[in-house]
Tab-separated table of C-alpha atoms and ligand atoms in Angstrom:
chain	number	residue	atom	x	y	z
W	1	UNK	CA	70.926	107.658	96.494
W	2	UNK	CA	73.794	107.832	99.000
W	3	UNK	CA	74.958	104.723	100.870
W	4	UNK	CA	74.813	106.547	104.211
W	5	UNK	CA	72.575	109.577	104.801
W	6	UNK	CA	70.638	111.525	107.413
W	7	UNK	CA	66.895	111.911	106.960
W	8	UNK	CA	64.038	112.745	109.376
W	9	UNK	CA	66.309	112.635	112.435
W	10	UNK	CA	67.490	109.147	111.563
W	11	UNK	CA	70.581	107.622	110.011
W	12	UNK	CA	69.700	105.612	106.912
W	13	UNK	CA	71.985	103.025	105.367
W	14	UNK	CA	71.699	100.660	102.423
W	15	UNK	CA	71.841	97.106	103.799
W	16	UNK	CA	74.907	95.691	102.029
W	17	UNK	CA	74.507	92.221	103.514
W	18	UNK	CA	71.598	91.332	101.261
W	19	UNK	CA	72.571	92.946	97.965
W	20	UNK	CA	72.147	92.199	95.110
W	21	UNK	CA	69.201	89.915	95.925
W	22	UNK	CA	67.319	92.674	97.753
W	23	UNK	CA	67.689	96.459	98.035
W	24	UNK	CA	66.698	97.745	101.464
W	25	UNK	CA	67.431	100.903	103.396
W	26	UNK	CA	67.602	100.510	107.180
W	27	UNK	CA	66.967	103.304	109.702
W	28	UNK	CA	68.924	103.904	112.910
W	29	UNK	CA	68.112	105.993	115.979
W	30	UNK	CA	70.760	104.787	118.432
W	31	UNK	CA	74.563	104.838	118.308
W	32	UNK	CA	74.888	101.322	119.737
W	33	UNK	CA	72.809	99.964	116.857
W	34	UNK	CA	75.046	101.861	114.435
W	35	UNK	CA	78.150	100.307	116.033
W	36	UNK	CA	76.552	96.892	115.624
W	37	UNK	CA	75.650	97.643	111.991
W	38	UNK	CA	79.310	98.484	111.303
W	39	UNK	CA	80.537	95.259	112.950
W	40	UNK	CA	77.892	93.215	111.155
W	41	UNK	CA	78.718	94.927	107.833
W	42	UNK	CA	75.318	96.387	107.047
W	43	UNK	CA	77.640	99.234	106.101
W	44	UNK	CA	81.203	98.524	105.031
W	45	UNK	CA	84.092	100.109	103.172
W	46	UNK	CA	86.449	102.486	104.963
W	47	UNK	CA	84.919	105.889	104.048
W	48	UNK	CA	81.336	104.613	104.462
W	49	UNK	CA	81.964	103.351	107.985
W	50	UNK	CA	83.669	106.628	108.857
W	51	UNK	CA	80.581	108.580	107.791
W	52	UNK	CA	78.257	106.094	109.518
W	53	UNK	CA	80.220	106.483	112.763
W	54	UNK	CA	80.086	110.291	112.536
W	55	UNK	CA	76.286	110.176	112.137
W	56	UNK	CA	76.228	107.579	114.943
W	57	UNK	CA	77.849	110.200	117.156
W	58	UNK	CA	75.118	112.653	116.170
W	59	UNK	CA	72.552	110.076	117.278
W	60	UNK	CA	74.435	109.702	120.573
W	61	UNK	CA	74.074	113.458	121.081
W	62	UNK	CA	70.294	113.271	120.651
W	63	UNK	CA	70.137	110.134	122.848
W	64	UNK	CA	71.946	111.900	125.702
W	65	UNK	CA	69.606	113.264	128.370
W	66	UNK	CA	72.250	115.660	129.633
W	67	UNK	CA	71.352	119.357	129.734
W	68	UNK	CA	74.897	120.403	130.616
W	69	UNK	CA	77.675	120.756	128.066
W	70	UNK	CA	80.115	118.744	130.174
W	71	UNK	CA	77.585	115.917	130.605
W	72	UNK	CA	76.901	115.833	126.880
W	73	UNK	CA	80.615	115.830	126.034
W	74	UNK	CA	81.124	112.863	128.381
W	75	UNK	CA	78.260	110.975	126.712
W	76	UNK	CA	79.690	111.743	123.267
W	77	UNK	CA	83.127	110.580	124.389
W	78	UNK	CA	81.678	107.266	125.630
W	79	UNK	CA	79.746	106.809	122.367
W	80	UNK	CA	82.896	107.534	120.387
W	81	UNK	CA	84.698	104.720	122.249
W	82	UNK	CA	81.833	102.307	121.477
W	83	UNK	CA	81.748	103.253	117.788
W	84	UNK	CA	85.545	103.102	117.422
W	85	UNK	CA	85.583	99.535	118.700
W	86	UNK	CA	83.209	98.350	115.941
W	87	UNK	CA	85.999	97.462	113.468
W	88	UNK	CA	89.765	97.859	113.917
W	89	UNK	CA	91.463	98.148	110.522
W	90	UNK	CA	89.823	101.005	108.591
W	91	UNK	CA	91.348	104.143	110.065
W	92	UNK	CA	88.514	106.272	108.657
W	93	UNK	CA	86.387	105.111	111.575
W	94	UNK	CA	88.667	106.647	114.221
W	95	UNK	CA	89.537	109.551	111.914
W	96	UNK	CA	85.877	110.552	111.493
W	97	UNK	CA	85.063	110.242	115.194
W	98	UNK	CA	88.177	112.165	116.244
W	99	UNK	CA	87.392	114.895	113.729
W	100	UNK	CA	83.848	115.413	115.045
W	101	UNK	CA	84.954	115.177	118.689
W	102	UNK	CA	87.721	117.733	118.064
W	103	UNK	CA	85.204	120.248	116.677
W	104	UNK	CA	82.774	119.910	119.590
W	105	UNK	CA	85.511	119.773	122.230
W	106	UNK	CA	87.069	122.983	120.914
W	107	UNK	CA	83.888	125.046	121.219
W	108	UNK	CA	82.567	122.954	124.185
W	109	UNK	CA	81.980	125.344	127.092
W	110	UNK	CA	80.989	128.294	124.889
W	111	UNK	CA	77.819	126.667	123.537
W	112	UNK	CA	74.644	125.207	124.999
W	113	UNK	CA	74.182	121.426	124.982
W	114	UNK	CA	71.561	121.733	122.239
W	115	UNK	CA	73.896	123.828	120.099
W	116	UNK	CA	76.552	121.153	120.514
W	117	UNK	CA	74.105	118.422	119.449
W	118	UNK	CA	73.438	120.331	116.249
W	119	UNK	CA	77.158	120.952	115.769
W	120	UNK	CA	77.883	117.200	115.869
W	121	UNK	CA	75.245	116.590	113.224
W	122	UNK	CA	76.481	119.486	111.072
W	123	UNK	CA	80.060	118.187	111.195
W	124	UNK	CA	78.951	114.640	110.336
W	125	UNK	CA	76.990	115.998	107.375
W	126	UNK	CA	79.962	118.083	106.270
W	127	UNK	CA	82.236	115.042	106.450
W	128	UNK	CA	79.778	112.989	104.383
W	129	UNK	CA	79.429	115.724	101.735
W	130	UNK	CA	83.201	116.114	101.559
W	131	UNK	CA	83.615	112.378	101.025
W	132	UNK	CA	81.685	112.575	97.751
W	133	UNK	CA	83.615	115.604	96.549
W	134	UNK	CA	86.973	114.015	97.530
W	135	UNK	CA	86.123	110.783	95.688
W	136	UNK	CA	85.316	112.701	92.529
W	137	UNK	CA	88.609	114.616	92.694
W	138	UNK	CA	90.487	111.384	93.347
W	139	UNK	CA	88.714	109.743	90.437
W	140	UNK	CA	89.948	112.452	88.037
W	141	UNK	CA	93.571	111.859	89.097
W	142	UNK	CA	93.152	108.086	88.840
W	143	UNK	CA	91.306	108.119	85.522
W	144	UNK	CA	94.273	109.907	83.939
W	145	UNK	CA	96.255	106.680	84.520
W	146	UNK	CA	93.772	104.617	82.504
W	147	UNK	CA	94.123	104.202	78.755
W	148	UNK	CA	91.370	103.566	76.249
W	149	UNK	CA	90.973	99.796	75.868
W	150	UNK	CA	92.461	98.847	79.266
W	151	UNK	CA	91.456	95.707	81.117
W	152	UNK	CA	91.598	96.279	84.848
W	153	UNK	CA	91.570	93.905	87.817
W	154	UNK	CA	89.640	95.230	90.795
W	155	UNK	CA	89.500	93.655	94.260
W	156	UNK	CA	86.680	93.816	96.849
W	157	UNK	CA	84.103	96.608	96.549
W	158	UNK	CA	85.372	100.163	96.477
W	159	UNK	CA	82.410	101.775	94.759
W	160	UNK	CA	79.599	104.073	95.826
W	161	UNK	CA	78.619	101.420	98.364
W	162	UNK	CA	82.004	101.539	100.109
W	163	UNK	CA	81.848	105.323	100.429
W	164	UNK	CA	79.137	107.934	100.868
W	165	UNK	CA	78.927	108.040	97.079
W	166	UNK	CA	80.992	107.559	93.889
W	167	UNK	CA	83.742	105.341	95.323
W	168	UNK	CA	87.528	105.123	95.440
W	169	UNK	CA	89.098	102.598	93.023
W	170	UNK	CA	85.754	101.854	91.392
W	171	UNK	CA	85.121	105.604	91.288
W	172	UNK	CA	88.295	105.919	89.189
W	173	UNK	CA	87.030	103.232	86.814
W	174	UNK	CA	83.613	104.902	86.664
W	175	UNK	CA	85.108	108.288	85.805
W	176	UNK	CA	87.338	106.770	83.094
W	177	UNK	CA	84.227	105.099	81.643
W	178	UNK	CA	82.337	108.416	81.705
W	179	UNK	CA	85.265	110.011	79.879
W	180	UNK	CA	84.476	107.629	77.040
W	181	UNK	CA	87.334	105.152	77.561
W	182	UNK	CA	86.491	101.597	76.596
W	183	UNK	CA	87.225	99.370	79.579
W	184	UNK	CA	86.861	95.829	80.745
W	185	UNK	CA	86.962	94.930	84.440
W	186	UNK	CA	87.892	91.599	85.948
W	187	UNK	CA	86.054	91.552	89.267
W	188	UNK	CA	87.739	89.459	91.972
W	189	UNK	CA	84.883	87.720	93.727
W	190	UNK	CA	86.556	88.450	97.102
W	191	UNK	CA	86.063	85.549	99.451
W	192	UNK	CA	84.628	84.991	101.937
W	193	UNK	CA	82.021	87.783	101.934
W	194	UNK	CA	82.031	88.162	98.160
W	195	UNK	CA	82.000	91.947	98.061
W	196	UNK	CA	83.262	91.732	94.464
W	197	UNK	CA	80.813	89.184	93.115
W	198	UNK	CA	77.853	90.732	94.949
W	199	UNK	CA	78.467	94.460	95.218
W	200	UNK	CA	81.052	95.465	92.606
W	201	UNK	CA	79.298	93.430	89.911
W	202	UNK	CA	75.980	95.020	90.934
W	203	UNK	CA	77.445	98.503	90.665
W	204	UNK	CA	79.245	97.890	87.346
W	205	UNK	CA	76.046	96.586	85.864
W	206	UNK	CA	74.297	99.835	86.738
W	207	UNK	CA	77.103	101.952	85.276
W	208	UNK	CA	77.091	99.926	82.060
W	209	UNK	CA	80.760	99.004	82.417
W	210	UNK	CA	81.645	95.610	80.892
W	211	UNK	CA	82.940	93.152	83.487
W	212	UNK	CA	83.474	89.509	84.275
W	213	UNK	CA	83.664	88.013	87.741
W	214	UNK	CA	86.708	85.846	88.379
W	215	UNK	CA	87.456	83.677	91.384
W	216	UNK	CA	90.207	85.321	93.426
W	217	UNK	CA	92.747	82.671	92.430
W	218	UNK	CA	92.281	83.434	88.719
W	219	UNK	CA	93.934	86.874	88.787
W	220	UNK	CA	97.452	85.420	88.383
W	221	UNK	CA	96.382	83.545	85.257
W	222	UNK	CA	95.167	86.638	83.443
W	223	UNK	CA	98.081	88.779	84.637
W	224	UNK	CA	100.617	86.230	83.368
W	225	UNK	CA	98.727	85.875	80.093
W	226	UNK	CA	99.181	89.609	79.458
W	227	UNK	CA	95.437	90.229	79.495
W	228	UNK	CA	95.484	92.916	82.191
W	229	UNK	CA	96.935	96.425	81.903
W	230	UNK	CA	96.331	97.759	85.428
W	231	UNK	CA	95.138	96.813	88.919
W	232	UNK	CA	93.097	99.279	90.986
W	233	UNK	CA	92.228	98.582	94.628
W	234	UNK	CA	91.129	100.559	97.684
W	235	UNK	CA	92.646	100.727	101.145
W	236	UNK	CA	91.450	100.578	104.722
W	237	UNK	CA	94.624	102.041	106.144
W	238	UNK	CA	97.844	103.100	104.469
W	239	UNK	CA	100.957	103.601	106.605
W	240	UNK	CA	103.348	106.552	106.290
W	241	UNK	CA	105.731	104.487	104.131
W	242	UNK	CA	103.019	103.503	101.630
W	243	UNK	CA	102.361	99.973	102.915
W	244	UNK	CA	98.692	99.418	102.061
W	245	UNK	CA	96.221	97.461	104.191
W	246	UNK	CA	93.255	96.344	102.150
W	247	UNK	CA	90.813	93.451	101.801
W	248	UNK	CA	92.384	90.022	102.222
W	249	UNK	CA	93.831	88.823	98.928
W	250	UNK	CA	95.122	92.230	97.850
W	251	UNK	CA	98.709	91.232	98.718
W	252	UNK	CA	98.594	88.158	96.486
W	253	UNK	CA	97.137	90.244	93.677
W	254	UNK	CA	99.923	92.819	94.083
W	255	UNK	CA	102.582	90.083	94.019
W	256	UNK	CA	101.215	88.631	90.802
W	257	UNK	CA	100.918	92.118	89.265
W	258	UNK	CA	104.516	92.947	90.229
W	259	UNK	CA	105.839	89.653	88.862
W	260	UNK	CA	104.204	90.416	85.536
W	261	UNK	CA	105.107	94.094	85.365
W	262	UNK	CA	101.480	95.253	85.635
W	263	UNK	CA	101.008	98.615	87.426
W	264	UNK	CA	99.270	98.341	90.795
W	265	UNK	CA	97.432	101.426	92.067
W	266	UNK	CA	95.706	101.713	95.453
W	267	UNK	CA	93.200	104.576	95.480
W	268	UNK	CA	93.372	106.133	98.914
W	269	UNK	CA	91.737	109.307	100.233
W	270	UNK	CA	94.066	111.121	102.631
W	271	UNK	CA	91.605	110.251	105.442
W	272	UNK	CA	92.771	106.642	104.984
W	273	UNK	CA	96.469	107.490	105.366
W	274	UNK	CA	97.725	106.953	108.908
W	275	UNK	CA	100.931	108.983	109.197
W	276	UNK	CA	101.253	107.922	112.847
W	277	UNK	CA	102.210	104.413	111.719
W	278	UNK	CA	105.694	104.156	110.202
W	279	UNK	CA	104.958	100.905	108.352
W	280	UNK	CA	102.234	98.408	107.594
W	281	UNK	CA	103.173	95.805	110.232
W	282	UNK	CA	101.776	98.248	112.810
W	283	UNK	CA	98.293	98.255	111.256
W	284	UNK	CA	95.745	96.328	113.358
W	285	UNK	CA	94.250	93.532	111.283
W	286	UNK	CA	90.708	92.380	111.898
W	287	UNK	CA	90.007	88.679	112.279
W	288	UNK	CA	86.327	87.875	111.852
W	289	UNK	CA	84.037	85.003	112.767
W	290	UNK	CA	85.224	81.716	111.156
W	291	UNK	CA	81.586	81.095	110.304
W	292	UNK	CA	81.930	83.531	107.391
W	293	UNK	CA	84.373	81.050	105.845
W	294	UNK	CA	82.741	77.836	107.034
W	295	UNK	CA	79.228	78.896	106.070
W	296	UNK	CA	79.993	78.912	102.331
W	297	UNK	CA	77.829	76.553	100.329
W	298	UNK	CA	78.422	74.647	97.105
W	299	UNK	CA	75.474	73.220	95.195
W	300	UNK	CA	73.240	73.881	98.176
W	301	UNK	CA	75.522	72.070	100.623
W	302	UNK	CA	77.893	73.452	103.241
W	303	UNK	CA	81.402	73.009	101.817
W	304	UNK	CA	83.408	72.220	104.942
W	305	UNK	CA	83.057	69.113	107.116
W	306	UNK	CA	80.896	69.580	110.224
W	307	UNK	CA	83.769	69.949	112.694
W	308	UNK	CA	86.076	71.952	110.445
W	309	UNK	CA	87.872	74.972	111.887
W	310	UNK	CA	88.764	78.071	109.883
W	311	UNK	CA	90.663	81.360	110.088
W	312	UNK	CA	89.028	84.481	108.732
W	313	UNK	CA	91.614	87.262	108.394
W	314	UNK	CA	89.773	90.223	106.883
W	315	UNK	CA	92.696	92.321	105.579
W	316	UNK	CA	96.318	92.014	104.514
W	317	UNK	CA	99.149	94.476	103.980
W	318	UNK	CA	100.764	95.031	100.590
W	319	UNK	CA	104.346	96.260	101.044
W	320	UNK	CA	105.169	99.545	99.335
W	321	UNK	CA	107.720	97.913	97.000
W	322	UNK	CA	104.803	96.321	95.112
W	323	UNK	CA	102.899	99.594	94.744
W	324	UNK	CA	103.315	101.647	91.559
W	325	UNK	CA	101.539	104.763	92.778
W	326	UNK	CA	98.955	105.804	95.361
W	327	UNK	CA	96.060	107.867	94.021
W	328	UNK	CA	94.770	110.489	96.475
W	329	UNK	CA	92.428	113.456	96.091
W	330	UNK	CA	95.502	115.691	95.979
W	331	UNK	CA	97.262	113.815	93.192
W	332	UNK	CA	99.178	110.573	92.644
W	333	UNK	CA	101.985	109.783	95.091
W	334	UNK	CA	105.003	107.868	93.730
W	335	UNK	CA	107.980	106.294	95.553
W	336	UNK	CA	109.562	107.192	97.871
W	337	UNK	CA	106.167	107.199	99.593
W	338	UNK	CA	107.610	108.383	102.942
W	339	UNK	CA	108.079	111.760	101.233
W	340	UNK	CA	105.289	111.845	98.630
W	341	UNK	CA	102.445	110.615	100.852
W	342	UNK	CA	103.246	113.125	103.568
W	343	UNK	CA	103.075	115.846	100.930
W	344	UNK	CA	99.674	114.588	99.738
W	345	UNK	CA	98.291	114.561	103.291
W	346	UNK	CA	99.902	117.646	104.832
W	347	UNK	CA	100.654	119.634	101.690
W	348	UNK	CA	104.402	119.727	102.609
Y	1	MRU	O1	85.545	94.419	104.910
Y	1	MRU	P1	85.112	95.545	104.007
Y	1	MRU	O2	84.130	95.133	102.978
Y	1	MRU	O3	84.702	96.753	104.801
Y	1	MRU	O4	86.448	95.938	103.249
Y	1	MRU	C1	86.428	96.989	102.336
Y	1	MRU	C2	87.706	97.141	101.614
Y	1	MRU	O5	88.654	96.427	101.854
Y	1	MRU	C3	87.808	98.265	100.637
Y	1	MRU	O6	88.698	97.923	99.615
Y	1	MRU	C4	88.321	99.498	101.377
Y	1	MRU	O7	87.447	99.863	102.399
Y	1	MRU	C5	88.622	100.656	100.559
Y	1	MRU	S1	87.430	101.133	99.385
Y	1	MRU	C6	86.520	102.355	99.929
């Protein structure tokens, strides 16, 4: 089953907030509810929220009462603004919405409003289908970097759940496993929302890939002990120079990998590369509700004192000097990334 899919005129999404305890698929009929689901992380992971937003735009088309093309386009534009505001860091959100809007705006006046509604849905479906195909291509390039017997550190969740299907970094690991390579994965638990401990572990279990969950601060220990051969992570936005924004904690992992000479590979579909940003300091970084940090419990008790304050920065930026190579669907980019990434994205 896909993480995000269209069925019976509704958008369906696996509820990632409650996994692995419960598996539920939620249905959506309105774009505002989809925007809220993205903010609330029912759906999460850069490519998955891009696809969800594109289908959200399709819902906005069917919600619009406008019989004129211009009225419908205005409603779609307003919905696109609402959906874009749901989360700031993953560029796939804006990329997906801009892609669908560009298609409908180009043909705009030549088609009836109903034709345009269908066109939005068709483009969203196309984008979702392409995501799966792109991930599989990317996984082949990435799996070639993995040797039989490797132990890999993986951060956050980058699997089928973070995409429409298959996954980015976890997709690479999954493909290498299917190729018959014997692997072991250290799964960073990924505080505070525990995407690693909850979602990555759940996926690896289903794929039959051996893994152990480690607390985020354990990665340095195993890297220094020579127990890890490679790190694979995803990205929410990668700048033109190869600076990689990803789940908070990725930077510290990259530092420890670099210090110990362990290759560090972000797996990044070209839809996640933002060539308009020269470097990673320009990437907007989401700060979420401190409650996600303060709400953590230990032995059934809230950890923090009652009046404690917290900061909840959701992403950090790993500078390109710590990155060995960036795996894309068009191949692996190596330094200098200013040149190689552009080639991967634009083909020149
Ligand atoms: O806050 P999340 O869970 O949406 O963050 C997800 C990540 O950081 C992933 O590593 C990233 O989206 C790339 S993997 C598809």
